[in-house]
Each structure stands twice: as C-alpha cells, then as structure tokens.
Coordinates of C-alpha atoms in Angstrom, one line a residue:
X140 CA 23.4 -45.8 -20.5
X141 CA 22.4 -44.7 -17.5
X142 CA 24.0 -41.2 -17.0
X143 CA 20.7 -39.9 -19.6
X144 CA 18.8 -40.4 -16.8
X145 CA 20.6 -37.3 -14.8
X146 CA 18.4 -35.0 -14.1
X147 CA 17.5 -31.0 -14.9
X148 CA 18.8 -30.4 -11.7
X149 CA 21.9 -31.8 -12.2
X150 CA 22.9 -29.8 -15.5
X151 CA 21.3 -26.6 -14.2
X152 CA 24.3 -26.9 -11.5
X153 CA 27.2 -27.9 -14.2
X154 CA 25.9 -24.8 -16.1
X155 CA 26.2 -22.8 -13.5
X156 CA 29.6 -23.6 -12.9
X157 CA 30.2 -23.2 -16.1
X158 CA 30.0 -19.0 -15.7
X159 CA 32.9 -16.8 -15.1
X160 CA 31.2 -15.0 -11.8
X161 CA 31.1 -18.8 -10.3
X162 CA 34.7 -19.5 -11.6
X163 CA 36.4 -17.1 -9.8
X164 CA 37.7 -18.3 -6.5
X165 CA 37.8 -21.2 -7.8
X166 CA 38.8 -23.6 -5.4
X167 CA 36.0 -22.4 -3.0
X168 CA 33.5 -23.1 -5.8
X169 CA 34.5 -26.4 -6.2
X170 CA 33.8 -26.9 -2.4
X171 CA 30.6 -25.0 -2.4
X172 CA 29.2 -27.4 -5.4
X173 CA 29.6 -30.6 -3.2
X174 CA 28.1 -29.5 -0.4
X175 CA 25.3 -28.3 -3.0
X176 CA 24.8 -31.8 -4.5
X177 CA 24.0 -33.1 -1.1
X178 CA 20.4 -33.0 -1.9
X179 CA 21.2 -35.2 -4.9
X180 CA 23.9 -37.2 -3.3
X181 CA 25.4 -38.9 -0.3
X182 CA 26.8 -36.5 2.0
X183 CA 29.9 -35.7 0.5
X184 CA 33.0 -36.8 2.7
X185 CA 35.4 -34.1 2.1
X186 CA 34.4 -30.9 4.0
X187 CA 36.6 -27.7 3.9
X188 CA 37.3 -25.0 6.8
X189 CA 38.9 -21.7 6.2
X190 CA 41.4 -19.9 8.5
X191 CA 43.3 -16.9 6.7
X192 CA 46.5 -15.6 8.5
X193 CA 48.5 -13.1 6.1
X194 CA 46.9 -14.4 2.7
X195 CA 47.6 -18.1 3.5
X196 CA 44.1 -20.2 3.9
X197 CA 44.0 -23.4 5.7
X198 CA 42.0 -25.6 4.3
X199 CA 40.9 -29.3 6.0
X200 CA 41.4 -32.2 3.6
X201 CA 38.9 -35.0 4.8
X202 CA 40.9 -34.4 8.6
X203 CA 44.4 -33.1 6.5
X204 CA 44.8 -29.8 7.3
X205 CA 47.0 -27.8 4.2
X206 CA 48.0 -24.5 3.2
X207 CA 46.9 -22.9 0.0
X208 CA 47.6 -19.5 -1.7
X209 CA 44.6 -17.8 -3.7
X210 CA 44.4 -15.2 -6.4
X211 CA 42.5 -12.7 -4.4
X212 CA 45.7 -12.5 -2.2
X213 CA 47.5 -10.9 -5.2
X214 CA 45.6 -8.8 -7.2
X215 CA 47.1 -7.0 -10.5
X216 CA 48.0 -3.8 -8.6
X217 CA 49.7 -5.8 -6.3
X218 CA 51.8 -7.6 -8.8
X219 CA 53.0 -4.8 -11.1
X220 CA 54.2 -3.2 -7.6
X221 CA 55.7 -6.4 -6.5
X222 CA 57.6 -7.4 -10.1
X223 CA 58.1 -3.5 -10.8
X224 CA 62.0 -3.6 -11.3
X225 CA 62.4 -7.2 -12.2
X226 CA 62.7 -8.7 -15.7
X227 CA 61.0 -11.9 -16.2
X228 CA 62.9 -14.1 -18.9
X229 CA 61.1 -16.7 -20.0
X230 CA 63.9 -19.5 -21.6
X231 CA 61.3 -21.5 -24.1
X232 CA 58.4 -21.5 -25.8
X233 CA 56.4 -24.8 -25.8
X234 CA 53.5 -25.5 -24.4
X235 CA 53.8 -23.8 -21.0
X236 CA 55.7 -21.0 -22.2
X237 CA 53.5 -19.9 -24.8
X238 CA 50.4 -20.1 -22.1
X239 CA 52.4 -18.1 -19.2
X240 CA 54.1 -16.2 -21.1
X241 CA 51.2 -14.4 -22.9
X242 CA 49.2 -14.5 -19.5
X243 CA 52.6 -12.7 -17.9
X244 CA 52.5 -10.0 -20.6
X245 CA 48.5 -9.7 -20.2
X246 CA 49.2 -8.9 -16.6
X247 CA 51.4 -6.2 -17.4
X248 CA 54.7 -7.7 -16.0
X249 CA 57.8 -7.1 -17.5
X250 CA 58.2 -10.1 -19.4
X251 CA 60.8 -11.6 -22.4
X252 CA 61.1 -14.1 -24.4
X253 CA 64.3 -16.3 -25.0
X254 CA 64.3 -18.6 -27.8
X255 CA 66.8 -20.1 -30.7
X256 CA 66.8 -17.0 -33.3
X257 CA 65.0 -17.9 -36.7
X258 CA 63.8 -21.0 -35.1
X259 CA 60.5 -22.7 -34.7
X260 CA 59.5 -21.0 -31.4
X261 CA 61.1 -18.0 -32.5
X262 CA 58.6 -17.8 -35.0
X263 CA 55.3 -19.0 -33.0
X264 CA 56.6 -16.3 -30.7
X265 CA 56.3 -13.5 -33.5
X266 CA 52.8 -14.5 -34.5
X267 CA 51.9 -14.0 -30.8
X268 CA 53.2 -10.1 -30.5
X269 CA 56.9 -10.8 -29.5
X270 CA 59.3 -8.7 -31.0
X271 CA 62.6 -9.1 -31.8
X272 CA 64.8 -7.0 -29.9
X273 CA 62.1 -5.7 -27.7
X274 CA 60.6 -8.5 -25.9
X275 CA 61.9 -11.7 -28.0
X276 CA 65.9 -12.3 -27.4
X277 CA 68.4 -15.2 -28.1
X278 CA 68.4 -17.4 -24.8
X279 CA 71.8 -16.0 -23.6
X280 CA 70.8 -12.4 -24.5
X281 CA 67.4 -13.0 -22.7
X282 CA 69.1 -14.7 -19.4
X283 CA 71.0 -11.9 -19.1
X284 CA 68.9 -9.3 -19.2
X285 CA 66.1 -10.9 -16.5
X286 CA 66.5 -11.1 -12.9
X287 CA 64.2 -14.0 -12.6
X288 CA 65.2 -16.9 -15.1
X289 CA 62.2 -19.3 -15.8
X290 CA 63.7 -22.4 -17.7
X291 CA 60.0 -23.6 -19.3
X292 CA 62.5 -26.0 -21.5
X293 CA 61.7 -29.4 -22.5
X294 CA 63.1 -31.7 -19.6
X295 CA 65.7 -33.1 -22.4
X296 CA 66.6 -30.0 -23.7
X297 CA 67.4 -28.4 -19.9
X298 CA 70.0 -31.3 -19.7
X299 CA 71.9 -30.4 -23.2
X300 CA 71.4 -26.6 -22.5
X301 CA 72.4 -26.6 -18.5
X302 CA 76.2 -26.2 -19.4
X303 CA 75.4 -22.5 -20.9
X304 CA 72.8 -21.6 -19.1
X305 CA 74.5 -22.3 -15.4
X306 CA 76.9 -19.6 -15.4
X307 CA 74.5 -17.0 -16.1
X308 CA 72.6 -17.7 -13.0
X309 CA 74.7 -15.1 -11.2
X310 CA 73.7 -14.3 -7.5
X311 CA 70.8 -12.5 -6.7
X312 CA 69.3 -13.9 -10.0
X313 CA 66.0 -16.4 -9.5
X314 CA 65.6 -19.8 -11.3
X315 CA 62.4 -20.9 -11.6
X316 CA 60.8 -24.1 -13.3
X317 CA 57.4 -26.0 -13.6
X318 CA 58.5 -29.1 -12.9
X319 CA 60.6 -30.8 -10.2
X320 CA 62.2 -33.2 -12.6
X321 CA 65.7 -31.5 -13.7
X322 CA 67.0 -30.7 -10.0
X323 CA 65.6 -33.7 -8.7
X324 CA 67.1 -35.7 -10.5
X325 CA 70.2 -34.0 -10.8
X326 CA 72.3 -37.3 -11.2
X327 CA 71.4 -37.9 -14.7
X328 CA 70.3 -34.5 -15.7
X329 CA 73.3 -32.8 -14.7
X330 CA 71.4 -30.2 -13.3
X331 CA 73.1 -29.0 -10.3
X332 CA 71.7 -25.4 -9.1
X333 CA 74.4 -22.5 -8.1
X334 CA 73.5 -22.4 -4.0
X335 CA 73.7 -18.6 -4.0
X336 CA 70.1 -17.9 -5.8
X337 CA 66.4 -18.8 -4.5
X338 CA 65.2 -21.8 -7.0
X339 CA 61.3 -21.8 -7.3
X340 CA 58.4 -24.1 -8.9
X341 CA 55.0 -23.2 -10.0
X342 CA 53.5 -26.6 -11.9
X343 CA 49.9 -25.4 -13.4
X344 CA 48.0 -29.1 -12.9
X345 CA 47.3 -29.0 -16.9
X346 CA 48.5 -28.0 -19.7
X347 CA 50.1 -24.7 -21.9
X348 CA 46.9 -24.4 -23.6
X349 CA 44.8 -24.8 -20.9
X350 CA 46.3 -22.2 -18.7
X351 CA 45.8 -19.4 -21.0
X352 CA 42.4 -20.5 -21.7
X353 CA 41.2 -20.5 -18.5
X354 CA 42.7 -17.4 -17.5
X355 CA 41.5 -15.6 -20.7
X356 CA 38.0 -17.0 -19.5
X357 CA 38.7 -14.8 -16.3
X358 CA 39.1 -18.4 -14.2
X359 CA 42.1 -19.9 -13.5
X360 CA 44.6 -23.2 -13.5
X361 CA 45.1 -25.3 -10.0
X362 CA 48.8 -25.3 -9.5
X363 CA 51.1 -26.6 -7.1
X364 CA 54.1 -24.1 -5.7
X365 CA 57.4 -25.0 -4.3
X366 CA 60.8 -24.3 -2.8
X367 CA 64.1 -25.7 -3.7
X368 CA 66.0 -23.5 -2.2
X369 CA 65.8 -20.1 -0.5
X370 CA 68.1 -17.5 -0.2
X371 CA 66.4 -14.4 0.1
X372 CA 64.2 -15.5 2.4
X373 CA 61.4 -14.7 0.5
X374 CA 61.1 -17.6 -2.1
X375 CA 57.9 -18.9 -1.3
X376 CA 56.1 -15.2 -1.5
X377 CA 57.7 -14.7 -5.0
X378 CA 56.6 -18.2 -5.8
X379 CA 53.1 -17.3 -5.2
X380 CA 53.3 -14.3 -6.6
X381 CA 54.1 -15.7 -9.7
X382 CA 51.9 -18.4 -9.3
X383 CA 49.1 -16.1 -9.4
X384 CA 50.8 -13.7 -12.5
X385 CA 50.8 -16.9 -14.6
X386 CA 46.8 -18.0 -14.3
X387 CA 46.8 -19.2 -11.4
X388 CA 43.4 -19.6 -9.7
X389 CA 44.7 -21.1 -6.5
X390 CA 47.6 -23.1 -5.5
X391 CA 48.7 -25.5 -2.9
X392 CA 52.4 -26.6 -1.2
X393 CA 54.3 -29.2 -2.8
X394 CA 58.4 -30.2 -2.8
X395 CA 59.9 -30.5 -6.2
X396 CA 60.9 -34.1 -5.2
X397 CA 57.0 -34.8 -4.6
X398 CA 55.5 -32.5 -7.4
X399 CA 57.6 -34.6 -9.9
X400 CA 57.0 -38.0 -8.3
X401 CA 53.5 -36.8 -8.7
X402 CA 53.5 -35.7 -12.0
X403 CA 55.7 -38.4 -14.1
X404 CA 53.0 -40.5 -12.1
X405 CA 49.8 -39.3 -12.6
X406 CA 50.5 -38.7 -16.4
X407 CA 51.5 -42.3 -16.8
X408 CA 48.3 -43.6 -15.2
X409 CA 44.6 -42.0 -14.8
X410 CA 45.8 -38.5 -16.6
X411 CA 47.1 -39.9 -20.2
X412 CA 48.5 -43.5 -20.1
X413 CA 46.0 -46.1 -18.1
X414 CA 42.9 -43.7 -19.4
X415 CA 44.0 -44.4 -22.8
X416 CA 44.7 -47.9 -22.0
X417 CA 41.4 -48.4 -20.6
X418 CA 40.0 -46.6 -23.4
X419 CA 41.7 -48.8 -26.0
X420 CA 40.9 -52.3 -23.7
X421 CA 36.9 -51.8 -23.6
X422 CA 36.3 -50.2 -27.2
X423 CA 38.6 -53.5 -28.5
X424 CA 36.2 -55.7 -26.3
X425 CA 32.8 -54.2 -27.6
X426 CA 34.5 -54.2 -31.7
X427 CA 35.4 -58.1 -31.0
X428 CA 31.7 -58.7 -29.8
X429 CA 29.9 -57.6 -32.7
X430 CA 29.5 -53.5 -31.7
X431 CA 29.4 -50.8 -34.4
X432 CA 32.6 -48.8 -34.5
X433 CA 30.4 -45.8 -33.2
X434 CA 28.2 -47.5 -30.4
X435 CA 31.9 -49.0 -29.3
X436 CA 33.2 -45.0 -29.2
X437 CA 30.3 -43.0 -27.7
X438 CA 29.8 -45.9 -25.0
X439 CA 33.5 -45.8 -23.9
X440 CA 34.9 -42.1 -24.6
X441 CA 32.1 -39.7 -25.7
X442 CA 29.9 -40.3 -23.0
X443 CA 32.9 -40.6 -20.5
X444 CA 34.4 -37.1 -21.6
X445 CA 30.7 -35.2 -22.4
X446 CA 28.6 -36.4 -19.8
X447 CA 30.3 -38.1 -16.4
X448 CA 33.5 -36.6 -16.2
X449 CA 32.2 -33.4 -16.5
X450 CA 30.1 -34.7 -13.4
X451 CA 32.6 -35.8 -11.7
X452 CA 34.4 -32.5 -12.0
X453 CA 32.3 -30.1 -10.7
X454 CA 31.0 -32.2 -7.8
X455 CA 32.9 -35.7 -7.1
X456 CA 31.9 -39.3 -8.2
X457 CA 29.3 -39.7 -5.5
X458 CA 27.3 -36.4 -7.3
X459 CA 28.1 -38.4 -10.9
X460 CA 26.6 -41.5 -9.2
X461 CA 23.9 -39.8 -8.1
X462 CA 22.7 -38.3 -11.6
X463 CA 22.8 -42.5 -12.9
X464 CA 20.3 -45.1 -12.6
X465 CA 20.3 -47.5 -9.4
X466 CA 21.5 -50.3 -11.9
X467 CA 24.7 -48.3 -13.2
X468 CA 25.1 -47.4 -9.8
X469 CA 25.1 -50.7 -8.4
X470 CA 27.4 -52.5 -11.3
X471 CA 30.1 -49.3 -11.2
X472 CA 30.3 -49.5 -7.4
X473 CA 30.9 -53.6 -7.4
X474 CA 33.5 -53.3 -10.6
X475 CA 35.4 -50.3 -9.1
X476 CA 36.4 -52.6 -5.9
X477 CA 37.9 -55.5 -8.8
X478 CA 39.4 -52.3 -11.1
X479 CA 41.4 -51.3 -8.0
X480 CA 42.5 -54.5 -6.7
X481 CA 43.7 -55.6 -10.4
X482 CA 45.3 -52.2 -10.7
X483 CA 46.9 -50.8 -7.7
X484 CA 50.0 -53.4 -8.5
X485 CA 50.5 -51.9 -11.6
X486 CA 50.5 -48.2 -9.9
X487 CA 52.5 -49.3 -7.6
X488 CA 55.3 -50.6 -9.9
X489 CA 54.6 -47.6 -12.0
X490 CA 55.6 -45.5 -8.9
X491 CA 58.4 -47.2 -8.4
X492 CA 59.6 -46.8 -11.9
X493 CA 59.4 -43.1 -11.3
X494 CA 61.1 -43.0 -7.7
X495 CA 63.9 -45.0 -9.0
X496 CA 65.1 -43.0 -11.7
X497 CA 64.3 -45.4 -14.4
X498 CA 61.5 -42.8 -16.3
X499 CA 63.1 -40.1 -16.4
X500 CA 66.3 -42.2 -17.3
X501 CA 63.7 -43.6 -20.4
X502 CA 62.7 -39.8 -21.2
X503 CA 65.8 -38.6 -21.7
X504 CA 67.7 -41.5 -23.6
X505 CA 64.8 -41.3 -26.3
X506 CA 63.8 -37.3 -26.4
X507 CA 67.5 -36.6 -26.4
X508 CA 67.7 -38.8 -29.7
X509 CA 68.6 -36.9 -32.7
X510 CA 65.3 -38.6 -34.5
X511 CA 62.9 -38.0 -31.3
X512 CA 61.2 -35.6 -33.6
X513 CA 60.5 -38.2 -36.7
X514 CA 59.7 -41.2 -34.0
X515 CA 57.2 -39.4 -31.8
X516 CA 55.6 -38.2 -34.8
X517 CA 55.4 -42.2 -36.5
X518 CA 54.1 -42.7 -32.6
X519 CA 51.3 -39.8 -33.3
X520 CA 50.1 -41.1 -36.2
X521 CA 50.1 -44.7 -35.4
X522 CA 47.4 -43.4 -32.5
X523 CA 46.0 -40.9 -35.2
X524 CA 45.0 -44.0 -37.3
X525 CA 43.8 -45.9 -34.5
X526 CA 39.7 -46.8 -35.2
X527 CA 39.2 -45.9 -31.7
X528 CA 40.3 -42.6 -32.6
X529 CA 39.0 -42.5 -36.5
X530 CA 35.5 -42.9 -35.1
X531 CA 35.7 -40.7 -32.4
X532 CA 36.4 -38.0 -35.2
X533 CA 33.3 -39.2 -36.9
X534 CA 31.4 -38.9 -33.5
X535 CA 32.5 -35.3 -32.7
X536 CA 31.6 -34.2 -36.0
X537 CA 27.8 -35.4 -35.1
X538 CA 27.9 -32.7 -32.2
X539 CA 25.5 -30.0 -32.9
X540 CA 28.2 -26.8 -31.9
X541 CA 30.1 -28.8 -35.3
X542 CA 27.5 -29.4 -37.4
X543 CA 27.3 -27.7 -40.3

C-alpha cells in the first residue's frame, strides 16, 4: 500500500517524538510537529498562540481561542505543599484507579486505597504495594479518613453504592470523579451531590493503563478538567492540581455534562465501536473476495495501527497523506467525502442516544445485572474467536520485537 512509500524523513520525525525530552510539554510538541511537517505537507490549518496569565495558557483553536492547564504550572514541590494536609481516598480500583492511584503515590501525595476487603481489587491492590491498614482500607473506613473522595467506581457500581457513600461526604470534604456520567445523569443514577462540598472531574482521554505508562515514561495523558460545583472557591485550582498529580501532561476545560456527552460518544464511534465496525466491514469484504486471512488483516488493521495512525498522531492526516503515494492520496481524499456523508447520520443518532439518556439507561440495566460478569465475558470471547482477530495474533507474532 502506499504508506511504504513514506519517506526517511518522515520516520526520523515519529522517532523523535518518540523520546522522553520531546514528550514533555506535551501538547506544545504536538504543535511544534505540524508546523514541522510543513515541508512534507500542506500548510497545516490549525496554528496555536500562547498567552500565559497565572499558569493558564490560551491557546487558538483554528480561530477558537481556549484555556488549558500544563504540567510545568505544577511541579512536584508544588504539589506535596499544596496536598500537604489532605488525604486523598481513592474509592476503587479498576482501570483508572490502579493507573492514578500508583502515579498519586509515585508523586509522593498522601494517597489511600478503598476497596471491598478480601476482594478482587483488594488483592490487585496488595500485589501493587498497598497495605492493609496503612494505605489499603474498606471503602467506608477509607472515605472517612480522606478529605478529598475520588469515586473511580464503575458507573453501575456508583449507582448501587451512592446510598452509603453520600452521607460520608460531610462539608468541607471534596468529591471528585473521571467522568461526568453519574451527576449528570442523576435521574437514573440517583446520584444527587450534597451542595455544601466542591465536586471536581479530571477525565485522562485514555485509559488506566495508559495513564501510568505514560507517566512512568516521564510523558503524560491529555485530560479534560471540570467543575460541578464550587464551594471553596477554589475548585478549578485543586482540579488542576490533581490533574497534573495523576499524569497529566496538559489539560483543557470541559463541563461534566459535555465531558460525558463526549465520552459515551466518542467511545461508541471512532474510539472503540465504528473503528471496530469498520474493521470488521472491510476485512469481511476482502475474506468474501478471495483474500488470505493475513493479507485481509495487515491491509485493514496492522498497517492502520503500525504505520498511519501513528502518522496521523504525531502530525495530523494532511502529514499522514503526505508520507502516501499521489494514488492513495487521491482515492482516500474522494472516499472520505462518501464515508462522512453515509456516516454522519448514524453519529448523529448515536449522539442523540447519549443526550437522551437512553445509553447510559442501556449501561446500567445490563452492568447492574447480577450475570454482567459471565455475559461480557461470552461477549469477550465471541470477539476473541473472531478470524479478524485470530489472524491478527498470528500477524503480531511475525513482528520482529516478538519474534523468537
């Protein structure tokens, strides 16, 4: 395909983005690499200006002028003097709370752990350095012990657990949550915040695993921060400061109402759902036209995820056109124009879904169910036995960092 045609010029720059020194401000680095693919590409149409007043930094959107928060702004020092007489309890240990909880203890904040004794997480949470009566506490034990609560939950399970955990949230206490999606919608979550505290959001734009990665790299996650409601007056600093004691490389303003429209969105569409539907629609094509089970996988996923995206990344799809041959350049530009106009009804009823209440109505009815457990799992391996998904294991094996 045509992206072998990309030139040593092009994978010098994703290499050097690659590096820790380029990754640290990284939102700045992100600009700096399109405007250093100009050469290679069309003059890239998002340009960025910086103004800093107190720590804030206004950048300019293509003509959208927003606020964002960087890491610089809050260095460790800064952070242990900040959070010095606050405990942070962190209720659950998934996905995000296994990633910001071990980056929270890394920084050197006073963080704990508050999990179902004995349990699953309880154990996960031992084999990662928590200890029991130290720093790893029954969720009522740990809630009352922290001055800043930070329910990292499954969505379900801060519905079923809101009744306990409520009156614990006593004033001067701060809640604080990664996604929008159990205040917002309150009317079938049931969760209905105590107006005397300051409720906060910090959403890393990935996942658990990826935000201790990248902070272990010395980088840092994206996120978005919030306010739901401020009655210190200083929820949007603490906010950020957290932000930034989590992973955070940089972060940008959101509401919870738009951080979970957002979210339950984007994860339904290009993030997870339509990728893997598009995924799934061209490797059936190819299979039904004759195409090996591995020509079908590295032309629709491997080369996506190992050589354009990648592209795309670091310096935006006119760089990743750039690095292709004029005829893949030509065909993806025409077939974009048809992809949009055959899809955007479909994202649009999909946002409507979300606005309306009915997905997170859907999420909770079936992750509340008693077998959630045993039918995501039948889900799992229904995908896991997928060809798609049997030849892509076959394919990644082939890579030379797996080869044996």
């Amino acid at each position: 395909m045509a992206s072998r045609n990309a030139s040593r010029a092009v994978r010098s720059s994703i290499k050097q983005l690659a590096t820790p020194a380029v990754q640290r401000r990284t939102f700045i680095t992100a600009v700096n690499a399109t405007k250093a693919g100009v050469a290679a590409a069309p003059k890239a149409a998002v340009t960025a200006s910086f103004q800093q007043t107190r720590g804030i930094k206004t950048i300019d959107f293509a003509g959208t002028k927003e606020k964002v928060f960087e890491r610089e702004d809050w260095p460790r020092e800064k952070l242990l003097e900040y959070f010095k007489d606050d405990t942070l309890a962190l209720i659950g240990y998934g996905s995000q709370g296994h990633g910001q909880g071990l980056n929270l203890r890394d920084n050197g904040l006073n963080v704990i752990i508050g999990v179902r004794k004995n349990g699953q997480s309880w154990k996960e949470a031992q084999q990662d350095g928590w200890v029991p009566g130290k720093n790893l506490f029954e969720v009522d034990e740990a809630i009352s012990k922290g001055t800043i609560v930070m329910n990292l939950l499954s969505d379900a399970a801060q519905s079923e657990t809101w009744p306990a955990i409520k009156p614990q949230l006593t004033k001067g206490k701060t809640l604080y949550f990664s996604h929008g999606f159990s205040p917002v919608f309150k009317d079938l979550t049931k969760v209905d915040v105590p107006s005397d505290i300051d409720v906060i959001l910090v959403a890393p734009k990935g996942s658990g695993r990826t935000v201790r990665t990248l902070f272990r790299e010395g980088r840092g996650i994206n996120s978005s921060v919030a306010v739901y409601q401020d009655v210190t007056g200083k929820a949007e600093e603490k906010a950020v400061a957290l932000g930034v004691a989590v992973g955070s490389g940089y972060l940008y303003k959101t509401t919870f109402e738009k951080e979970v429209y957002s979210d339950l969105y984007g994860e339904r569409g290009c993030l997870m759902g339509g990728i893997h539907g598009m995924f799934l629609a061209q490797y059936e094509v190819l299979r039904e036209r004759g195409h090996s089970p591995s020509e079908a996988f590295n032309e629709t996923v491997e080369e996506a995820t190992q050589s354009l995206y990648p592209l795309i990344g670091a310096n935006g799809m006119d760089y990743m056109y750039a690095a292709c041959s004029t005829t893949a350049r030509r065909g993806a530009i025409d077939w974009s124009k048809r992809f949009k106009e055959t899809l955007k009804p479909v994202f649009q009823d999909l946002y409507e879904s979300v606005a309306n209440g009915s997905e997170t109505k859907r999420s909770l009815e079936y992750n509340s169910r008693p077998d959630y457990r045993e039918l995501y799992e039948k889900e799992m391996q229904e995908i896991r036995e997928l060809e798609i998904w049997r030849a892509g294991k076959a394919v990644r094996s082939l890579r030379p960092e797996n080869a044996k």
